[in-house]
Coordinates of C-alpha atoms and ligand atoms in Angstrom, one line a residue:
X197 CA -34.7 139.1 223.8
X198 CA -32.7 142.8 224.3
X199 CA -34.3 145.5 224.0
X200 CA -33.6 147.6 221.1
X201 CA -32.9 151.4 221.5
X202 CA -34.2 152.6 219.1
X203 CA -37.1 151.7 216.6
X204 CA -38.0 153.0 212.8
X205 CA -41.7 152.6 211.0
X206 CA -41.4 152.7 207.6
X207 CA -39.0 150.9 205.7
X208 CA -39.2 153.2 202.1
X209 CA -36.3 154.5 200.5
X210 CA -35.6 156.9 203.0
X211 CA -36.8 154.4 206.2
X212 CA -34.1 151.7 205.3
X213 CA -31.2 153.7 204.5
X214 CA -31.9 155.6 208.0
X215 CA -32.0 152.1 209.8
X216 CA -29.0 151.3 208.2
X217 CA -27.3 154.4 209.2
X218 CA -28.6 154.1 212.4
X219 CA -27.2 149.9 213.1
X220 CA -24.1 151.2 211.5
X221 CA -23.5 153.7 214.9
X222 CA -24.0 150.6 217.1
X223 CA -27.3 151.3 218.3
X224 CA -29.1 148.3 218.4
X225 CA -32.4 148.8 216.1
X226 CA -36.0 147.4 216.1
X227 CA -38.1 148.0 212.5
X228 CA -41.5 147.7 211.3
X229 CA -43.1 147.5 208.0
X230 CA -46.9 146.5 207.5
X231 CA -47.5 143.8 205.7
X232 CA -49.3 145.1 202.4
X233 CA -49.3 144.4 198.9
X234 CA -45.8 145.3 197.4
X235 CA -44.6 145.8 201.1
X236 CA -44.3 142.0 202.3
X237 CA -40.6 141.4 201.7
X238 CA -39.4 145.0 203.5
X239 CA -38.5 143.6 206.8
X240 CA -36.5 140.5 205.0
X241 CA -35.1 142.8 202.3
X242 CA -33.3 145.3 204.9
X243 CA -32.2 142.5 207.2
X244 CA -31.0 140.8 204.0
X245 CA -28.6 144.2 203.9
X246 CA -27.4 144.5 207.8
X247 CA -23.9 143.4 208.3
X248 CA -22.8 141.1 211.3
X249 CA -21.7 143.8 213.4
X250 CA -24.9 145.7 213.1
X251 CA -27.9 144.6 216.0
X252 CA -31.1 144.7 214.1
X253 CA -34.8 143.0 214.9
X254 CA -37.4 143.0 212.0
X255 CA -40.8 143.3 212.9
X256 CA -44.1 143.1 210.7
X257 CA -46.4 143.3 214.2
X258 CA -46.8 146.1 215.7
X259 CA -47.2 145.0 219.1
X260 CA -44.1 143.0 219.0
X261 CA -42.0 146.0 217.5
X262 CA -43.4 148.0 220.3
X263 CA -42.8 145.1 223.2
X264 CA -39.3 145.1 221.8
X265 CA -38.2 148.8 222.6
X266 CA -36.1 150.1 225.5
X267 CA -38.2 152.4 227.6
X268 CA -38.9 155.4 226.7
X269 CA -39.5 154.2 223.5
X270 CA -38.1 156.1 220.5
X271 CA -39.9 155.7 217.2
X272 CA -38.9 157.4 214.2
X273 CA -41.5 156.8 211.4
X274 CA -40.8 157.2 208.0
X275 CA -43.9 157.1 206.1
X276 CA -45.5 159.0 203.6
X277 CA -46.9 162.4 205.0
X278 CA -50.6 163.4 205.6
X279 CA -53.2 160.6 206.8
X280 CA -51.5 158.1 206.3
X281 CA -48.6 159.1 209.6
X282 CA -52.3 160.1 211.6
X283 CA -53.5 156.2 211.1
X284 CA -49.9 155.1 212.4
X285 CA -50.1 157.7 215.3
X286 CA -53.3 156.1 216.2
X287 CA -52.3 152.7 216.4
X288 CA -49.8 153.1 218.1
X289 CA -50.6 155.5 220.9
X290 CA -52.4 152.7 222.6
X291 CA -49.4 150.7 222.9
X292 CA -47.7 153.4 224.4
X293 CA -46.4 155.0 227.2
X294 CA -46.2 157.8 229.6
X295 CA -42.3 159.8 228.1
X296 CA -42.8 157.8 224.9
X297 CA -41.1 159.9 222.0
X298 CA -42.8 159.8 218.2
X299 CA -40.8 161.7 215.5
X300 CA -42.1 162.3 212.5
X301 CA -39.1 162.4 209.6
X302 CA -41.3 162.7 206.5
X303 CA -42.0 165.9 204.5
X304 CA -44.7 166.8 206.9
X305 CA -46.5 170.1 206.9
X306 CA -45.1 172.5 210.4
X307 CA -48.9 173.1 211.2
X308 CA -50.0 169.0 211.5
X309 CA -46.9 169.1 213.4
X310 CA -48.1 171.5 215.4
X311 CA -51.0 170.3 216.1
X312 CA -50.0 166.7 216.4
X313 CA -47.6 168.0 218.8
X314 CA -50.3 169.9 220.6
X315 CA -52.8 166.3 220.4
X316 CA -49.9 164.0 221.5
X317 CA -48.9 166.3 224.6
X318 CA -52.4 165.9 226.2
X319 CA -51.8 161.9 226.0
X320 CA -48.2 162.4 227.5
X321 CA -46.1 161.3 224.5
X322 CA -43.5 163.6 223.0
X323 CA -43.8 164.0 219.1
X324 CA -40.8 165.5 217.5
X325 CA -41.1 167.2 213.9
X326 CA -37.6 166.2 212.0
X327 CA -37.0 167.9 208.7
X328 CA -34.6 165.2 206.9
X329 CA -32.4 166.4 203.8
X330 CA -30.3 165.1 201.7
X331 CA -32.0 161.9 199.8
X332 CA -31.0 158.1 199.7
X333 CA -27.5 158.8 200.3
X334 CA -28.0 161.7 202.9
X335 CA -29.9 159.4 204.7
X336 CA -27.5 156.6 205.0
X337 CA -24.2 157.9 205.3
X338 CA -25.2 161.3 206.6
X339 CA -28.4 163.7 206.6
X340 CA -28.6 166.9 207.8
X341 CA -31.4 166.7 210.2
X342 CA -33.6 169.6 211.4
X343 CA -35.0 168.7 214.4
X344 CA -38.5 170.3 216.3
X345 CA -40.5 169.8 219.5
X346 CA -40.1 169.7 223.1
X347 CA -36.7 170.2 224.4
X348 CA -36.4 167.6 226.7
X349 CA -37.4 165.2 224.4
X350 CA -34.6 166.0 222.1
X351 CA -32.2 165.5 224.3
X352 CA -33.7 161.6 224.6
X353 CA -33.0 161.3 220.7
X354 CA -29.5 163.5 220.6
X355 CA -27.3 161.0 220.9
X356 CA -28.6 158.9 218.2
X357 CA -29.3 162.0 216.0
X358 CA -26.3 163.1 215.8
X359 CA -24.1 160.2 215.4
X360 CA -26.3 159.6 211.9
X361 CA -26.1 163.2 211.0
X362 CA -23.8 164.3 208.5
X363 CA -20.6 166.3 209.9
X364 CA -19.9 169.8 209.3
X365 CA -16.4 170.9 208.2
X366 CA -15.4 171.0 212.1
X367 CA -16.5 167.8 212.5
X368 CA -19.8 168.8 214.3
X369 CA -23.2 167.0 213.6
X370 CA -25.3 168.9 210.7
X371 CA -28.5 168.4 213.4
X372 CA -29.8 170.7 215.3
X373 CA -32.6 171.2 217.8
X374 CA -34.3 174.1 216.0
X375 CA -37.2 175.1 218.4
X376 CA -40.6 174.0 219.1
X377 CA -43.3 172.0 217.7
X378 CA -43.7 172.7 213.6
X379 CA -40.1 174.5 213.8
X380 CA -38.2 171.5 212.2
X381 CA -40.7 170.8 209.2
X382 CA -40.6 174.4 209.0
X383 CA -37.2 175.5 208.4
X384 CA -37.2 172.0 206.1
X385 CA -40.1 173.5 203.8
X386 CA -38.1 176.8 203.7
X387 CA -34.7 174.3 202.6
X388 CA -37.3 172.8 199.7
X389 CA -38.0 176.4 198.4
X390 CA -35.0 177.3 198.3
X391 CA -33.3 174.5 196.5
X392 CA -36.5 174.7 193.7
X393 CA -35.1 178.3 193.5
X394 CA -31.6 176.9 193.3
X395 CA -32.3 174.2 191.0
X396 CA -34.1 176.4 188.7
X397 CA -31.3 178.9 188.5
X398 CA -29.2 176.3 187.0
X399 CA -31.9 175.4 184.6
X400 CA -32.4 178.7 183.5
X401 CA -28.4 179.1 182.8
X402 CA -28.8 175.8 181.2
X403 CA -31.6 176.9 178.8
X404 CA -29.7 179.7 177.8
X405 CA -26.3 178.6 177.7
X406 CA -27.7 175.3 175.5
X407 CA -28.4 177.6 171.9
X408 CA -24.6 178.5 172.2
X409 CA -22.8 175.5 173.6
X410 CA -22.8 171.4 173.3
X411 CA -23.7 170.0 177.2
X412 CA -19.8 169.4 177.3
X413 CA -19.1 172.4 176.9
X414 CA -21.8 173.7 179.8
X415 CA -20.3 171.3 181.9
X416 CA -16.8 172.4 181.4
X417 CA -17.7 175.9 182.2
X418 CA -20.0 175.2 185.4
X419 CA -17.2 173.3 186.5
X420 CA -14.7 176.6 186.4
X421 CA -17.8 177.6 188.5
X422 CA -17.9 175.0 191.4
X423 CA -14.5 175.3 192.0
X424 CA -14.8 179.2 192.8
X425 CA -17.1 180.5 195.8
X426 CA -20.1 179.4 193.5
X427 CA -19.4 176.0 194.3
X428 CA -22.1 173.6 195.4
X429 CA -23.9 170.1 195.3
X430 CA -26.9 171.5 193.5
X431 CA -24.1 172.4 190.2
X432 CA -22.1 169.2 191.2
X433 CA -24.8 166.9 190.0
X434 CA -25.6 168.9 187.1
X435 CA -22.1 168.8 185.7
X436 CA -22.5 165.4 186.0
X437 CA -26.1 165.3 184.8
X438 CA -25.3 167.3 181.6
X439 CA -22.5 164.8 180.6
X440 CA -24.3 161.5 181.6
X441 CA -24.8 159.2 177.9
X442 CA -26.9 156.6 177.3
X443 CA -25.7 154.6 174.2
X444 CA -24.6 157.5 172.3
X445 CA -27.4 160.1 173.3
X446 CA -27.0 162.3 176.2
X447 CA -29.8 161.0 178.5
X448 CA -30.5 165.1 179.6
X449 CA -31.9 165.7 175.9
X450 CA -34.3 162.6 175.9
X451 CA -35.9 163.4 179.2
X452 CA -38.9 165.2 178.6
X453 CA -39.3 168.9 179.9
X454 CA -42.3 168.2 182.7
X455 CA -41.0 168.5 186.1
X456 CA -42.6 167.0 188.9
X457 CA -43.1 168.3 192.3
X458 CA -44.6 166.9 195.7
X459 CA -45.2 170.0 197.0
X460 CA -43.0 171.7 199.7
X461 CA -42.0 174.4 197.1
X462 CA -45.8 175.6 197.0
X463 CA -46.7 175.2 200.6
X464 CA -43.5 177.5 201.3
X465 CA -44.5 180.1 198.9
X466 CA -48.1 180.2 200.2
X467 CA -46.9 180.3 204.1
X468 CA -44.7 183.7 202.9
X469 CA -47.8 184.7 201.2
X470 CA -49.7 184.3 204.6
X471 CA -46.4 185.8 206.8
X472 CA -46.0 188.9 204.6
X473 CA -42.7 187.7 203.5
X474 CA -41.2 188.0 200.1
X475 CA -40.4 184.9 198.2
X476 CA -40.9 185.5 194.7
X477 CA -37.7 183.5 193.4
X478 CA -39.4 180.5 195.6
X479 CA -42.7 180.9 193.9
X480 CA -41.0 182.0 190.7
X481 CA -39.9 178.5 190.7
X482 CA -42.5 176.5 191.5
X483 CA -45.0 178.6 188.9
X484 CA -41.5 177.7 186.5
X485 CA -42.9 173.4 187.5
X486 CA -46.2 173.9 186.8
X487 CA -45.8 176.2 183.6
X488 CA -43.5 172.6 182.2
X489 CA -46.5 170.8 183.1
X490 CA -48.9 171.6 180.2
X491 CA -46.5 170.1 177.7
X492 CA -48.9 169.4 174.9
X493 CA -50.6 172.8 175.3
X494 CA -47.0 174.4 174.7
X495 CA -46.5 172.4 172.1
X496 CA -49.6 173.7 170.1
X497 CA -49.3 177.3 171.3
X498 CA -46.1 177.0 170.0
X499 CA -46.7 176.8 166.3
X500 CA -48.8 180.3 166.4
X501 CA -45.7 181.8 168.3
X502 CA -43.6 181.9 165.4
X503 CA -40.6 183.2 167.1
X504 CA -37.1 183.3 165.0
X505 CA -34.1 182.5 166.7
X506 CA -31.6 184.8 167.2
X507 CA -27.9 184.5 168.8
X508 CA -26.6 187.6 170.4
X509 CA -23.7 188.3 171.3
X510 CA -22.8 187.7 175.4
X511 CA -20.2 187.8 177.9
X512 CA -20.2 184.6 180.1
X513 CA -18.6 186.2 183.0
X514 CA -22.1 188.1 183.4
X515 CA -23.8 185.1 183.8
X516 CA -21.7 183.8 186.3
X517 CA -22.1 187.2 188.4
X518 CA -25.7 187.2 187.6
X519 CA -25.8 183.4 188.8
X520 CA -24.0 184.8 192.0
X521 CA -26.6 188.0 192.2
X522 CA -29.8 186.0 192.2
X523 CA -28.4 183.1 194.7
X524 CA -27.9 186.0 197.3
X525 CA -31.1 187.3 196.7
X526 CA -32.3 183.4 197.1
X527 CA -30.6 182.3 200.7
X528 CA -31.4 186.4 202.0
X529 CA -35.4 185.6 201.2
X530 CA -35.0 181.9 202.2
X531 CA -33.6 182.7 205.6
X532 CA -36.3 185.9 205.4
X533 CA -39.1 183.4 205.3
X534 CA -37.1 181.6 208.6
X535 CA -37.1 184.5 210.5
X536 CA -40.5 185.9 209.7
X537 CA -41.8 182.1 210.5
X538 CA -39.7 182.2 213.8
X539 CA -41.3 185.4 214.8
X540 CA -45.0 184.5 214.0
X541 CA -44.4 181.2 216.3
X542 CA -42.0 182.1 219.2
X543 CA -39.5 179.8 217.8
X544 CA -35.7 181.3 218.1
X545 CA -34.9 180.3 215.3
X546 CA -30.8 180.7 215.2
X547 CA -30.5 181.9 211.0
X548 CA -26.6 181.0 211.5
X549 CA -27.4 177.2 212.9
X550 CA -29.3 177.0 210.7
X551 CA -26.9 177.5 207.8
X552 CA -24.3 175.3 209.8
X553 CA -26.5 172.3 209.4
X554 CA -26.8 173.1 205.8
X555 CA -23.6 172.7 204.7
X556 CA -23.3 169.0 204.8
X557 CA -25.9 165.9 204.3
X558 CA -28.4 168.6 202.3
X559 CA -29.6 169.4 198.7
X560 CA -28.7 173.2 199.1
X561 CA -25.6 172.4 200.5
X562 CA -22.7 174.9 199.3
X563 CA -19.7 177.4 199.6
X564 CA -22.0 179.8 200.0
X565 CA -24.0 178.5 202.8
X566 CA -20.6 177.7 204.4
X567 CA -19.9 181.6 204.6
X568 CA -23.5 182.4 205.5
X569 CA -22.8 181.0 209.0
X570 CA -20.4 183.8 209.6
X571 CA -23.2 186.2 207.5
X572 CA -26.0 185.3 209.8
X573 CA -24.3 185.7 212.8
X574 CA -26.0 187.1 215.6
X575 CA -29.4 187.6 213.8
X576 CA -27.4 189.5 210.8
X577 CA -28.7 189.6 207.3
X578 CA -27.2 189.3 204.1
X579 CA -28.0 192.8 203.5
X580 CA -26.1 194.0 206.2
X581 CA -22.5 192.5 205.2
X582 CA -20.7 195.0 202.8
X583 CA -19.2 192.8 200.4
X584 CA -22.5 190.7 199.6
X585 CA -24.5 195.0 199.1
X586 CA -21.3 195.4 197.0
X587 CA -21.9 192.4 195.0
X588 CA -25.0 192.8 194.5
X589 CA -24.7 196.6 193.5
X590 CA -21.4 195.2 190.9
X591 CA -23.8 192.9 189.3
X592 CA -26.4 194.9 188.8
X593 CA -25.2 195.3 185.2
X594 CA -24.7 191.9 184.7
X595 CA -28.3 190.6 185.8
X596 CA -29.3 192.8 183.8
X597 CA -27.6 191.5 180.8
X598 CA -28.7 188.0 181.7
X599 CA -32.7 189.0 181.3
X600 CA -31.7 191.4 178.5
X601 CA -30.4 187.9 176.9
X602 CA -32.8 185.9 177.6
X603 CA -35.4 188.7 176.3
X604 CA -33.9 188.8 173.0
X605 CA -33.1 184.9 172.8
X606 CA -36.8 184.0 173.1
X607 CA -35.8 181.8 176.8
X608 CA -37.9 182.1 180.2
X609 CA -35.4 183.6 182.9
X610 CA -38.2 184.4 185.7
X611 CA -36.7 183.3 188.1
X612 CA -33.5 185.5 187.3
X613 CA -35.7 188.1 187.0
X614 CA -37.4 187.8 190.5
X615 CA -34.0 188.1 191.7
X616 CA -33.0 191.4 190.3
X617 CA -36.7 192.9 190.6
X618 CA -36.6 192.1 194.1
X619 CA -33.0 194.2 194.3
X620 CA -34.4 197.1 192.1
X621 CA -37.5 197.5 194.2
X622 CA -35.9 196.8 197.7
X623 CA -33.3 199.8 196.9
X624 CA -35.8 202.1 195.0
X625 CA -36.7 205.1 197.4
X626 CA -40.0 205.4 195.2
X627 CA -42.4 203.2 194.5
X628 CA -45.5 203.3 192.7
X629 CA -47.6 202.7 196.1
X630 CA -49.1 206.3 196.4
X631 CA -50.9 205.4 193.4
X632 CA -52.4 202.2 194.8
X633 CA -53.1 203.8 197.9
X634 CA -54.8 206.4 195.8
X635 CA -57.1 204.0 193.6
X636 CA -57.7 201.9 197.3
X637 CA -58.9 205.0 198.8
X638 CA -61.0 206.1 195.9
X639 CA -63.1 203.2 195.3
X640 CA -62.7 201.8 199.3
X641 CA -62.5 204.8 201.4
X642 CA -59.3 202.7 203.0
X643 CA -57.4 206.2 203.6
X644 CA -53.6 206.8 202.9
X645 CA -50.4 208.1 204.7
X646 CA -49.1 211.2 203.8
X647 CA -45.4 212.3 203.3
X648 CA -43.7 214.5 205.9
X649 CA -47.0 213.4 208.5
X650 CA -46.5 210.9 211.1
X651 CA -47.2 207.4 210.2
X652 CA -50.0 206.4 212.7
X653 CA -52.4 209.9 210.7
X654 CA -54.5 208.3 207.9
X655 CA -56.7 210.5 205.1
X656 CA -59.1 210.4 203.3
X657 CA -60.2 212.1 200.0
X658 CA -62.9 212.4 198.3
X659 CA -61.7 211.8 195.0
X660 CA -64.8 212.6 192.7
X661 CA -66.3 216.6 194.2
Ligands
6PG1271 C1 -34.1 166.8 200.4 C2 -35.0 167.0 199.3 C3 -36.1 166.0 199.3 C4 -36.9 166.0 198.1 C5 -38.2 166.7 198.1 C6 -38.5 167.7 197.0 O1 -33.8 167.7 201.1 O2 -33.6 165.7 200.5 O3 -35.6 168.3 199.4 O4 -36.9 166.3 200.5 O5 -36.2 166.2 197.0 O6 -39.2 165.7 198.2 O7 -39.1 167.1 196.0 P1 -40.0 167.7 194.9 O8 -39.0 168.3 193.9 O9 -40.6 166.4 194.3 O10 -41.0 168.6 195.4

């Protein structure tokens, strides 16, 4: 029997079409799938889909998938994230050897990576962290793959990596060593908050664009969008979503208005709660999720809201320059929430990389992202190029006129409004802090910084003789 060179647990969705994509580069493939109930024809199914030229072995024995590996093995596993990967870890680290490389390409969360990282070292097996984007498709003809752990290891799996990855418009892989340990999953969660941001921008638009035009007529006008610098495959597939029948109903107005979510979106707002970061249109977004959750709840609450419905009057092209506003505000605290990560962990984090492996094979995917690479070059920010201030400053007016909008027609545009609060308070010289500082001090003693005093004096008042 050859040895294969390369070996994938897990044989989901995601697992398959990664083994397919893998075969398809020539790399002769080993693959497991336990046999459980609703699992047992995995194995047969995917070599039911290889074609002749592709080498693949099918393995439901764990031993044998191991026995059949070119040393140092390479195992990517592909299973759901959480306990489930820690019982696979264990059972196979006794089958294992000294160099062996584990990698990880679920949704995982960066600090069991760490830590499995961490674990895994002391037994002399690599474990790489991979952040995988860009769905069923991505994943067969071309993901974008964020990849974290030890270096040398990496370079073990590059080849491989990078031949599946998707290509970037210079023809490069969109995969990336990232940095250390959780620094894959990380900069992965931090993609997942920003495309729930991204996704409910669009849905926002959508729920206010939808009292004054058919779904047609949305699509028509988001489509005069994605061909200008607004472009993207987030508004792509909503073109196409908005204009999708069934029979003669359009299948967008029988879905019902609960979305789902498997969690990245909150574990990335809670880590920028942790890092001091700012992520409110992240958060905005995911709050947006659960709010659609209580369905019936809304539905009773609404018969005491009693709301008439007006139309006002509205410029479109102030949506559009709102819709470009508050997706610069989105990618600056996306990338914000990178960097802060970076720091926190000693990662390096390269913002522009970053951006280049985001602009093929992922969700968030987009003209934008394309130009970010030159934006966040050299550890720049968004907010230090002058035409993206200048945008932001021009559309000021026409954010404004967006919430004003959606204030008057009776529609939730939160996550709009994150955007443009974040602006106003990020370029307001005064804040309400004194006062907080104030009431803190009062009831706390926790002292305050004074204007026109050095920053490292603190006072105190005692705010009732
Ligand atoms: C991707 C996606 C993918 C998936 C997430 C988010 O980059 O391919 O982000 O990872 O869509 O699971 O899903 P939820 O919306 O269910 O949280």
């Amino acid at each position: 029997m050859e040895l294969s060179a390369f070996g994938v647990i897990g044989l989901g969705v995601m697992g398959s079409s990664l083994s397919l994509n893998i075969a398809d580069k020539g790399f002769s493939l080993s693959v497991y799938n336990r046999i459980a109930p609703g699992e047992e024809h995995m194995v047969s199914d995917l070599l039911d889909r290889r074609t002749d030229a592709m080498s693949i072995q099918g393995f439901s024995d764990l031993e044998d998938f191991i026995a059949s590996l070119q040393r140092p093995r390479k195992i990517l596993i592909m299973i759901k994230a959480g306990k489930a990967l820690d019982h696979v870890i264990d059972a196979l680290l006794p089958l294992l050897l000294q160099g062996d490389i584990i990698i990880d390409g679920g949704n995982s969360h960066f600090s069991d990576t760490k830590q499995r990282c961490e674990n895994l070292r002391k037994k002399n097996v690599h474990f790489i962290g991979c952040g995988v984007s860009g769905g069923e498709e991505g994943a067969l003809k071309g993901p974008s793959l964020m990849v974290g752990g030890n270096h040398q290891a990496y370079q073990s799996i590059s080849e491989v990596f990078e031949a599946i990855a998707g290509k970037d418009k210079n023809g490069l892989p969109c995969c990336t060593y990232v940095g250390q340990d959780g620094s894959g999953h990380f900069v992965k969660m931090v993609h997942n908050g920003i495309e729930y941001a991204e996704m409910q921008l669009l849905a926002e638009l959508y729920a206010l664009l939808r009292d004054y035009y058919s779904n047609v007529e949305i699509a028509e006008l988001f489509k005069t969008w994605n061909q200008s610098d607004l472009g993207g495959y987030l508004l792509e597939i909503t073109i196409d979503i908005l204009t999708k029948k069934e029979g003669d109903d359009y299948i967008l107005d029988t879905i019902l208005d609960k979305a789902g979510n498997k969690g990245t979106g909150s574990w990335s707002s809670k880590v920028a709660l942790d890092l001091g970061s700012v992520n409110t249109m992240m958060a905005s977004s995911v709050f947006a999720r659960y709010v659609s959750s209580f369905k019936s709840m809304r539905v009773a609450l609404s018969k005491s809201a009693n709301r008439l419905k007006i139309k006002n009057e509205f410029q479109i092209e102030a949506l559009e320059k709102a819709y470009r506003f508050a997706r610069i505000i989105n990618h600056y605290q996306g990338f914000a929430l990178i960097t802060n990560g970076s720091q926190e962990n000693s990662w390096s984090v390269d913002c522009s990389e970053v951006a280049r492996i985001w602009t093929n094979g992922c969700i968030i995917r987009s003209d934008f992202m394309e130009a970010s690479i030159e934006y966040l070059k050299d550890g720049k920010t968004y907010f230090e190029v002058d035409d993206l201030r200048n945008q932001l400053r021009d559309g000021e007016a026409d954010i404004k006129s967006l919430l004003t909008l959606g204030l008057e027609n009776n529609v939730s545009v939160n996550t709009f409004y994150s955007a443009y609060d974040y602006w106003l308070s990020m370029t307001s010289e005064n804040l309400s802090a004194n006062l907080i500082q104030a009431q803190r001090d009062y009831f706390g003693a926790h002292t305050y910084q004074k204007n026109g005093y050095p920053e490292d004096q603190y006072f105190h008042t005692n705010w009732t003789e």
